[in-house]
């Protein structure tokens, strides 16, 4: 077979840092190792029964067997508006301020195709979710990293950015509750962001993937709930985490109408819309009983407490995340995140994600996903204790 050559755009895509880790883990599994995988971000709990039943019923509806309308069904967009009002007190116009997405990831990559010309700057959190990089690379944009430092509660410091970069910036990605650090942003941080973004005409894209997962009684703040946010940005929400629907591929963008219109235009040329039955079931998720969400957040909080308390009890000085389902743990002194992740993998059969994979400022940390039950988390603590590292 003759191999064809990739075009320039695809060649600009960043390397998949975690691919090497995945193949190392698979090799050990094939050799029969009893692996505890805390390296991924794939929710382990099932979707609530009433949402699944909604999909089952909708699958019988012949309307949904035909093409859905471009840009999705109005009933789903109305449900999004009702959800935002109920959860965050934010008024959204379903006709002009909602764009239905094939999961948050799609929107996060698409937004750079909408806003960036080659050479334009995207301000990107470091450490951060690598899909932002993919979108910027596809658009031929330039990434300027915003370090998220522990001493700043993992919030970017806009004063450290160079004026030249700020002037070229068209878009800024933020994500709170944060993957990978587990940080939650105070409302005042969004106010500061809005004033900075307005001053420099930068579109803020707030990735609210973990919007429902806050601990110790904290409900994470929606960027859109702050005054002036809609003038300067959008929020991207997904049903993957809140409703354990990662496999369903459904999310939405809300906010600034001009940006929503661009996303819709882009999608008009790429897709029609999601399967109507998925839109129906997603509507049920947003408007139906929310006790499944409360139970999920309590479950993650319990796991967080078990894991963090356990690690502290063996002498590892770790801090408890305030939201998301990740813990961001400092590596032992003198060890890089890749060396430490390899040590845990080969000596304890525990998978964690090396912080370097989330950016240069992720070096010195590993990310743990609290996506195993308490028994497994306790076993992981016992295995780590036996390594006598702390
Ligand atoms: C920070 C962050 N944003 C967005 C997503 C995308 O989620 P989805 O594409 O399932 O909606 C994820 C998934 O892991 C994530 O961690």
CSV table of C-alpha atoms and ligand atoms in Angstrom, one decimal:
chain,number,residue,atom,x,y,z
A,1,UNK,CA,0.0,0.0,0.0
A,2,UNK,CA,1.2,3.5,-0.8
A,3,UNK,CA,1.4,5.8,2.1
A,4,UNK,CA,0.0,9.3,1.6
A,5,UNK,CA,1.5,12.4,3.2
A,6,UNK,CA,-0.1,14.3,6.0
A,7,UNK,CA,-0.8,17.9,5.3
A,8,UNK,CA,1.0,20.8,7.2
A,9,UNK,CA,-2.0,21.3,9.5
A,10,UNK,CA,-2.0,17.8,10.8
A,11,UNK,CA,1.7,17.8,11.2
A,12,UNK,CA,1.4,20.8,13.5
A,13,UNK,CA,-0.7,18.8,16.0
A,14,UNK,CA,1.1,18.3,19.4
A,15,UNK,CA,2.4,14.9,20.3
A,16,UNK,CA,0.1,12.8,22.5
A,17,UNK,CA,2.2,12.8,25.6
A,18,UNK,CA,0.1,10.1,27.4
A,19,UNK,CA,0.2,7.6,24.5
A,20,UNK,CA,3.6,6.2,25.7
A,21,UNK,CA,2.1,5.7,29.2
A,22,UNK,CA,-0.9,3.9,27.8
A,23,UNK,CA,1.2,1.4,25.9
A,24,UNK,CA,3.5,0.8,29.0
A,25,UNK,CA,0.3,0.1,31.1
A,26,UNK,CA,-1.2,-2.2,28.5
A,27,UNK,CA,2.1,-4.2,28.3
A,28,UNK,CA,2.0,-4.8,32.1
A,29,UNK,CA,-1.7,-5.7,32.0
A,30,UNK,CA,-1.0,-8.2,29.2
A,31,UNK,CA,1.7,-9.7,31.5
A,32,UNK,CA,-1.0,-10.2,34.1
A,33,UNK,CA,-0.1,-7.3,36.5
A,34,UNK,CA,-2.8,-6.2,38.9
A,35,UNK,CA,-3.0,-2.5,37.9
A,36,UNK,CA,-4.8,0.2,39.8
A,37,UNK,CA,-5.4,2.9,37.2
A,38,UNK,CA,-5.6,6.4,38.6
A,39,UNK,CA,-4.2,7.9,35.5
A,40,UNK,CA,-7.3,8.7,33.5
A,41,UNK,CA,-10.3,11.0,33.6
A,42,UNK,CA,-13.1,8.6,32.6
A,43,UNK,CA,-16.0,8.6,35.1
A,44,UNK,CA,-16.5,5.1,36.6
A,45,UNK,CA,-20.2,5.4,37.6
A,46,UNK,CA,-23.1,4.6,35.4
A,47,UNK,CA,-25.6,7.1,33.9
A,48,UNK,CA,-28.7,7.5,36.0
A,49,UNK,CA,-31.6,5.1,35.0
A,50,UNK,CA,-34.1,7.9,34.2
A,51,UNK,CA,-31.7,9.3,31.6
A,52,UNK,CA,-31.1,5.9,30.0
A,53,UNK,CA,-34.9,5.3,29.9
A,54,UNK,CA,-35.3,8.6,28.2
A,55,UNK,CA,-32.9,7.6,25.5
A,56,UNK,CA,-34.6,4.2,25.1
A,57,UNK,CA,-38.0,5.8,24.7
A,58,UNK,CA,-36.6,8.5,22.3
A,59,UNK,CA,-35.0,5.8,20.2
A,60,UNK,CA,-38.5,4.6,19.2
A,61,UNK,CA,-39.5,8.0,18.0
A,62,UNK,CA,-39.5,8.1,14.2
A,63,UNK,CA,-38.9,11.9,14.2
A,64,UNK,CA,-35.4,11.2,15.6
A,65,UNK,CA,-34.6,8.7,12.8
A,66,UNK,CA,-34.6,11.6,10.3
A,67,UNK,CA,-32.0,14.3,10.1
A,68,UNK,CA,-32.2,16.6,13.2
A,69,UNK,CA,-32.4,20.3,12.5
A,70,UNK,CA,-29.1,22.1,11.8
A,71,UNK,CA,-27.8,23.5,15.2
A,72,UNK,CA,-30.0,21.0,17.1
A,73,UNK,CA,-33.5,20.9,18.6
A,74,UNK,CA,-34.9,24.0,20.2
A,75,UNK,CA,-36.2,21.9,23.1
A,76,UNK,CA,-32.7,21.0,24.1
A,77,UNK,CA,-31.5,24.6,23.9
A,78,UNK,CA,-34.5,25.7,26.0
A,79,UNK,CA,-33.5,23.0,28.6
A,80,UNK,CA,-30.0,24.5,28.6
A,81,UNK,CA,-31.4,28.0,29.4
A,82,UNK,CA,-33.6,26.6,32.1
A,83,UNK,CA,-30.6,24.7,33.6
A,84,UNK,CA,-28.4,27.8,33.6
A,85,UNK,CA,-31.1,29.9,35.3
A,86,UNK,CA,-31.8,27.2,37.9
A,87,UNK,CA,-28.2,26.3,38.7
A,88,UNK,CA,-26.4,29.7,38.3
A,89,UNK,CA,-29.1,32.4,38.0
A,90,UNK,CA,-27.8,33.2,34.5
A,91,UNK,CA,-30.3,34.3,31.8
A,92,UNK,CA,-29.5,32.7,28.4
A,93,UNK,CA,-31.4,33.2,25.2
A,94,UNK,CA,-31.9,29.7,23.8
A,95,UNK,CA,-32.2,31.0,20.2
A,96,UNK,CA,-28.9,33.0,20.1
A,97,UNK,CA,-26.8,32.1,23.1
A,98,UNK,CA,-26.6,28.3,23.0
A,99,UNK,CA,-24.5,26.1,20.7
A,100,UNK,CA,-25.0,22.3,21.0
A,101,UNK,CA,-21.7,20.3,20.9
A,102,UNK,CA,-20.6,16.8,20.4
A,103,UNK,CA,-19.0,16.9,23.9
A,104,UNK,CA,-17.0,19.8,25.4
A,105,UNK,CA,-13.8,18.6,23.6
A,106,UNK,CA,-15.3,19.4,20.2
A,107,UNK,CA,-16.2,22.9,21.2
A,108,UNK,CA,-12.8,23.5,22.8
A,109,UNK,CA,-11.1,22.6,19.5
A,110,UNK,CA,-13.6,24.3,17.3
A,111,UNK,CA,-13.4,27.7,19.1
A,112,UNK,CA,-9.8,28.2,17.9
A,113,UNK,CA,-10.9,27.6,14.3
A,114,UNK,CA,-13.5,30.3,14.8
A,115,UNK,CA,-11.4,33.0,16.5
A,116,UNK,CA,-7.7,32.6,15.5
A,117,UNK,CA,-5.9,33.6,12.3
A,118,UNK,CA,-2.5,32.1,11.8
A,119,UNK,CA,0.0,33.8,14.2
A,120,UNK,CA,-2.7,35.0,16.6
A,121,UNK,CA,-2.1,34.3,20.2
A,122,UNK,CA,-4.1,32.0,22.5
A,123,UNK,CA,-3.5,32.4,26.2
A,124,UNK,CA,-3.5,28.9,27.7
A,125,UNK,CA,-3.2,27.7,31.3
A,126,UNK,CA,-0.1,25.7,32.1
A,127,UNK,CA,-0.7,23.1,33.4
A,128,UNK,CA,-3.9,22.5,31.5
A,129,UNK,CA,-6.1,20.2,29.5
A,130,UNK,CA,-4.2,19.3,26.3
A,131,UNK,CA,-7.1,19.7,23.9
A,132,UNK,CA,-6.7,23.5,24.0
A,133,UNK,CA,-3.3,23.0,22.4
A,134,UNK,CA,-4.8,20.8,19.6
A,135,UNK,CA,-7.3,23.5,18.6
A,136,UNK,CA,-4.7,26.3,18.6
A,137,UNK,CA,-2.3,24.1,16.5
A,138,UNK,CA,-5.0,23.3,13.9
A,139,UNK,CA,-5.7,27.0,13.5
A,140,UNK,CA,-2.0,27.9,13.2
A,141,UNK,CA,-2.2,30.0,16.3
A,142,UNK,CA,0.6,30.7,18.8
A,143,UNK,CA,0.2,29.5,22.4
A,144,UNK,CA,1.3,31.8,25.2
A,145,UNK,CA,1.3,29.9,28.5
A,146,UNK,CA,-0.1,31.3,31.7
A,147,UNK,CA,1.6,29.5,34.6
A,148,UNK,CA,-0.7,28.2,37.3
A,149,UNK,CA,1.4,28.2,40.4
A,150,UNK,CA,0.5,26.7,43.8
A,151,UNK,CA,1.5,30.0,45.6
A,152,UNK,CA,-1.3,31.7,43.5
A,153,UNK,CA,-3.9,29.0,44.2
A,154,UNK,CA,-3.3,27.8,40.6
A,155,UNK,CA,-4.8,31.0,39.1
A,156,UNK,CA,-3.0,32.8,36.3
A,157,UNK,CA,-1.4,36.2,37.1
A,158,UNK,CA,-2.2,38.5,34.2
A,159,UNK,CA,0.4,41.0,35.4
A,160,UNK,CA,3.1,38.6,34.3
A,161,UNK,CA,2.0,38.5,30.6
A,162,UNK,CA,4.0,40.5,28.1
A,163,UNK,CA,2.1,43.4,26.5
A,164,UNK,CA,3.1,42.2,23.0
A,165,UNK,CA,1.5,38.8,23.6
A,166,UNK,CA,-1.6,40.4,25.2
A,167,UNK,CA,-2.1,42.7,22.1
A,168,UNK,CA,-1.9,39.7,19.8
A,169,UNK,CA,-4.2,37.5,22.0
A,170,UNK,CA,-7.7,36.7,20.6
A,171,UNK,CA,-8.7,34.0,23.0
A,172,UNK,CA,-8.0,32.9,26.5
A,173,UNK,CA,-8.8,29.4,27.9
A,174,UNK,CA,-9.6,29.0,31.6
A,175,UNK,CA,-10.9,26.0,33.5
A,176,UNK,CA,-12.3,26.0,37.0
A,177,UNK,CA,-12.8,23.6,38.8
A,178,UNK,CA,-9.5,22.8,37.3
A,179,UNK,CA,-8.1,19.8,35.5
A,180,UNK,CA,-5.4,18.9,36.6
A,181,UNK,CA,-4.9,20.9,39.8
A,182,UNK,CA,-8.4,20.5,41.4
A,183,UNK,CA,-8.4,24.3,42.1
A,184,UNK,CA,-11.6,26.2,42.3
A,185,UNK,CA,-11.7,29.9,41.3
A,186,UNK,CA,-13.2,32.6,43.6
A,187,UNK,CA,-15.8,34.8,41.9
A,188,UNK,CA,-13.5,37.8,42.2
A,189,UNK,CA,-11.0,36.1,39.9
A,190,UNK,CA,-13.6,36.1,37.2
A,191,UNK,CA,-14.3,39.8,37.7
A,192,UNK,CA,-10.6,40.5,37.3
A,193,UNK,CA,-10.6,38.3,34.2
A,194,UNK,CA,-13.6,40.1,32.7
A,195,UNK,CA,-12.0,43.5,33.2
A,196,UNK,CA,-8.6,42.3,31.7
A,197,UNK,CA,-10.3,40.6,28.7
A,198,UNK,CA,-12.6,43.6,28.0
A,199,UNK,CA,-9.6,46.0,28.1
A,200,UNK,CA,-7.7,43.9,25.6
A,201,UNK,CA,-10.6,42.6,23.5
A,202,UNK,CA,-9.9,38.9,24.3
A,203,UNK,CA,-12.6,36.3,24.1
A,204,UNK,CA,-12.6,34.2,27.3
A,205,UNK,CA,-13.5,30.6,26.9
A,206,UNK,CA,-14.3,29.1,30.3
A,207,UNK,CA,-14.2,25.4,30.3
A,208,UNK,CA,-16.7,24.4,33.0
A,209,UNK,CA,-16.4,20.6,32.5
A,210,UNK,CA,-16.3,20.1,36.3
A,211,UNK,CA,-18.9,22.8,37.1
A,212,UNK,CA,-21.0,20.6,39.3
A,213,UNK,CA,-18.1,19.1,41.3
A,214,UNK,CA,-17.2,21.3,44.3
A,215,UNK,CA,-16.3,20.1,47.8
A,216,UNK,CA,-16.7,21.3,51.4
A,217,UNK,CA,-20.0,23.0,50.5
A,218,UNK,CA,-18.6,25.1,47.7
A,219,UNK,CA,-20.7,25.4,44.5
A,220,UNK,CA,-18.3,26.3,41.7
A,221,UNK,CA,-19.0,29.7,40.1
A,222,UNK,CA,-20.1,30.0,36.6
A,223,UNK,CA,-18.1,32.6,34.7
A,224,UNK,CA,-21.3,33.8,33.1
A,225,UNK,CA,-22.8,34.6,36.5
A,226,UNK,CA,-20.4,37.5,36.8
A,227,UNK,CA,-21.3,40.9,35.5
A,228,UNK,CA,-20.1,41.6,32.0
A,229,UNK,CA,-19.1,38.0,31.3
A,230,UNK,CA,-21.3,37.6,28.3
A,231,UNK,CA,-19.7,40.7,26.7
A,232,UNK,CA,-16.4,39.0,26.7
A,233,UNK,CA,-16.8,35.3,26.5
A,234,UNK,CA,-18.5,31.9,26.6
A,235,UNK,CA,-18.7,28.9,28.8
A,236,UNK,CA,-18.4,25.4,27.6
A,237,UNK,CA,-20.4,22.8,29.6
A,238,UNK,CA,-20.5,19.0,29.2
A,239,UNK,CA,-22.8,16.3,30.5
A,240,UNK,CA,-19.9,13.9,30.6
A,241,UNK,CA,-19.0,14.5,34.3
A,242,UNK,CA,-22.1,15.9,35.9
A,243,UNK,CA,-24.3,13.1,34.7
A,244,UNK,CA,-21.7,10.4,33.9
A,245,UNK,CA,-22.4,10.6,30.2
A,246,UNK,CA,-18.8,10.7,28.8
A,247,UNK,CA,-19.7,8.1,26.2
A,248,UNK,CA,-22.8,9.9,25.0
A,249,UNK,CA,-20.8,12.9,23.6
A,250,UNK,CA,-23.0,15.8,24.5
A,251,UNK,CA,-22.3,19.3,25.7
A,252,UNK,CA,-23.0,22.9,24.8
A,253,UNK,CA,-21.5,26.3,24.7
A,254,UNK,CA,-23.3,29.3,26.1
A,255,UNK,CA,-22.7,33.0,26.3
A,256,UNK,CA,-21.6,35.8,23.9
A,257,UNK,CA,-24.0,35.6,20.9
A,258,UNK,CA,-21.4,36.6,18.3
A,259,UNK,CA,-19.1,33.7,19.3
A,260,UNK,CA,-22.0,31.3,19.6
A,261,UNK,CA,-23.0,32.2,16.0
A,262,UNK,CA,-19.5,31.4,14.8
A,263,UNK,CA,-19.5,28.0,16.5
A,264,UNK,CA,-22.9,27.3,14.9
A,265,UNK,CA,-21.6,28.4,11.5
A,266,UNK,CA,-18.5,26.2,11.8
A,267,UNK,CA,-20.7,23.2,12.8
A,268,UNK,CA,-23.1,23.9,9.9
A,269,UNK,CA,-20.3,23.0,7.6
A,270,UNK,CA,-19.0,20.0,9.6
A,271,UNK,CA,-22.1,18.2,10.9
A,272,UNK,CA,-25.9,18.3,11.1
A,273,UNK,CA,-26.4,17.8,14.8
A,274,UNK,CA,-26.5,15.1,17.5
A,275,UNK,CA,-28.9,12.2,17.3
A,276,UNK,CA,-32.3,13.6,18.4
A,277,UNK,CA,-32.7,10.8,21.0
A,278,UNK,CA,-29.4,11.9,22.7
A,279,UNK,CA,-30.7,15.5,22.7
A,280,UNK,CA,-33.9,14.2,24.3
A,281,UNK,CA,-32.1,12.2,27.0
A,282,UNK,CA,-29.7,15.2,27.6
A,283,UNK,CA,-32.8,17.4,28.1
A,284,UNK,CA,-34.1,14.8,30.7
A,285,UNK,CA,-30.7,15.0,32.4
A,286,UNK,CA,-30.8,18.8,32.7
A,287,UNK,CA,-34.4,19.1,33.7
A,288,UNK,CA,-35.0,15.8,35.6
A,289,UNK,CA,-34.3,15.0,39.2
A,290,UNK,CA,-30.8,16.1,40.3
A,291,UNK,CA,-30.3,13.8,43.3
A,292,UNK,CA,-28.0,11.7,41.1
A,293,UNK,CA,-25.7,14.7,40.8
A,294,UNK,CA,-25.7,15.3,44.6
A,295,UNK,CA,-24.9,11.6,45.2
A,296,UNK,CA,-22.1,11.7,42.7
A,297,UNK,CA,-20.5,14.8,44.3
A,298,UNK,CA,-20.7,13.2,47.8
A,299,UNK,CA,-19.1,10.0,46.4
A,300,UNK,CA,-16.2,12.0,45.0
A,301,UNK,CA,-15.8,14.0,48.2
A,302,UNK,CA,-15.7,10.7,50.3
A,303,UNK,CA,-13.1,9.3,47.9
A,304,UNK,CA,-11.1,12.5,48.1
A,305,UNK,CA,-11.2,12.4,51.9
A,306,UNK,CA,-10.2,8.7,52.0
A,307,UNK,CA,-7.3,9.2,49.6
A,308,UNK,CA,-5.9,12.5,50.9
A,309,UNK,CA,-6.2,11.5,54.6
A,310,UNK,CA,-4.5,8.2,53.7
A,311,UNK,CA,-1.6,9.8,51.9
A,312,UNK,CA,-1.1,12.3,54.7
A,313,UNK,CA,-1.1,9.4,57.2
A,314,UNK,CA,1.9,7.8,55.4
A,315,UNK,CA,3.8,11.1,55.5
A,316,UNK,CA,3.1,12.4,52.0
A,317,UNK,CA,2.4,16.2,52.3
A,318,UNK,CA,-0.5,16.6,49.9
A,319,UNK,CA,-3.3,19.1,49.7
A,320,UNK,CA,-7.0,18.3,49.3
A,321,UNK,CA,-8.5,19.4,45.9
A,322,UNK,CA,-11.5,21.8,46.3
A,323,UNK,CA,-13.3,20.5,43.2
A,324,UNK,CA,-13.1,18.3,40.1
A,325,UNK,CA,-12.3,14.6,40.6
A,326,UNK,CA,-8.5,15.0,40.4
A,327,UNK,CA,-5.8,15.3,43.1
A,328,UNK,CA,-2.6,17.1,42.2
A,329,UNK,CA,0.2,15.6,44.2
A,330,UNK,CA,3.8,16.9,44.5
A,331,UNK,CA,6.6,14.4,43.5
A,332,UNK,CA,9.2,13.3,46.1
A,333,UNK,CA,12.2,15.7,46.1
A,334,UNK,CA,14.6,15.2,43.2
A,335,UNK,CA,12.3,13.1,41.1
A,336,UNK,CA,10.7,14.3,37.8
A,337,UNK,CA,7.0,13.6,37.3
A,338,UNK,CA,7.8,11.0,34.6
A,339,UNK,CA,10.4,9.2,36.9
A,340,UNK,CA,7.9,9.2,39.7
A,341,UNK,CA,5.0,7.9,37.6
A,342,UNK,CA,7.3,5.2,36.3
A,343,UNK,CA,8.3,4.2,39.8
A,344,UNK,CA,4.7,4.0,40.9
A,345,UNK,CA,3.8,2.0,37.7
A,346,UNK,CA,6.7,-0.5,37.9
A,347,UNK,CA,7.1,-0.8,41.7
A,348,UNK,CA,3.5,-0.5,42.9
A,349,UNK,CA,1.4,-1.2,39.7
A,350,UNK,CA,-0.3,2.2,40.1
A,351,UNK,CA,-1.0,4.4,37.2
A,352,UNK,CA,-0.8,8.2,37.7
A,353,UNK,CA,-0.5,10.9,35.0
A,354,UNK,CA,2.9,12.7,35.1
A,355,UNK,CA,2.3,16.4,35.4
A,356,UNK,CA,4.7,17.3,32.6
A,357,UNK,CA,2.0,16.0,30.2
A,358,UNK,CA,-0.1,19.0,31.1
A,359,UNK,CA,2.6,21.5,30.4
A,360,UNK,CA,6.0,22.6,31.7
A,361,UNK,CA,4.5,24.0,34.9
A,362,UNK,CA,3.0,20.6,35.6
A,363,UNK,CA,6.5,19.3,36.2
A,364,UNK,CA,7.0,18.3,39.8
A,365,UNK,CA,3.5,16.9,40.2
A,366,UNK,CA,1.4,13.9,39.3
A,367,UNK,CA,-2.3,13.8,38.7
A,368,UNK,CA,-4.5,11.2,40.3
A,369,UNK,CA,-8.1,10.6,39.2
A,370,UNK,CA,-10.5,9.6,42.1
A,371,UNK,CA,-12.3,7.2,39.8
A,372,UNK,CA,-11.9,4.0,41.6
A,373,UNK,CA,-13.8,2.8,44.7
A,374,UNK,CA,-12.6,3.4,48.2
A,375,UNK,CA,-11.2,-0.2,48.6
A,376,UNK,CA,-9.0,0.3,45.6
A,377,UNK,CA,-7.9,3.8,46.8
A,378,UNK,CA,-7.0,2.3,50.2
A,379,UNK,CA,-5.0,-0.5,48.5
A,380,UNK,CA,-3.2,2.1,46.4
A,381,UNK,CA,-2.2,3.9,49.7
A,382,UNK,CA,-0.9,0.6,51.1
A,383,UNK,CA,1.1,-0.1,48.0
A,384,UNK,CA,2.6,3.5,48.1
A,385,UNK,CA,3.4,3.1,51.9
A,386,UNK,CA,5.4,0.0,51.1
A,387,UNK,CA,7.7,2.0,48.9
A,388,UNK,CA,8.9,4.0,51.9
A,389,UNK,CA,9.3,7.2,49.9
A,390,UNK,CA,7.9,9.6,52.5
B,1,LIG,C1,-10.9,20.1,31.5
B,1,LIG,C2,-11.7,19.3,30.6
B,1,LIG,N1,-12.4,19.9,29.7
B,1,LIG,C3,-13.1,19.3,28.8
B,1,LIG,C4,-13.2,17.9,28.8
B,1,LIG,C5,-14.1,17.3,27.7
B,1,LIG,O1,-15.1,16.5,28.1
B,1,LIG,P1,-16.1,16.0,27.0
B,1,LIG,O2,-15.5,16.1,25.6
B,1,LIG,O3,-16.4,14.6,27.4
B,1,LIG,O4,-17.3,16.9,27.1
B,1,LIG,C6,-12.5,17.2,29.7
B,1,LIG,C7,-12.6,15.7,29.7
B,1,LIG,O5,-11.9,15.0,30.3
B,1,LIG,C8,-11.8,17.9,30.7
B,1,LIG,O6,-11.1,17.3,31.6
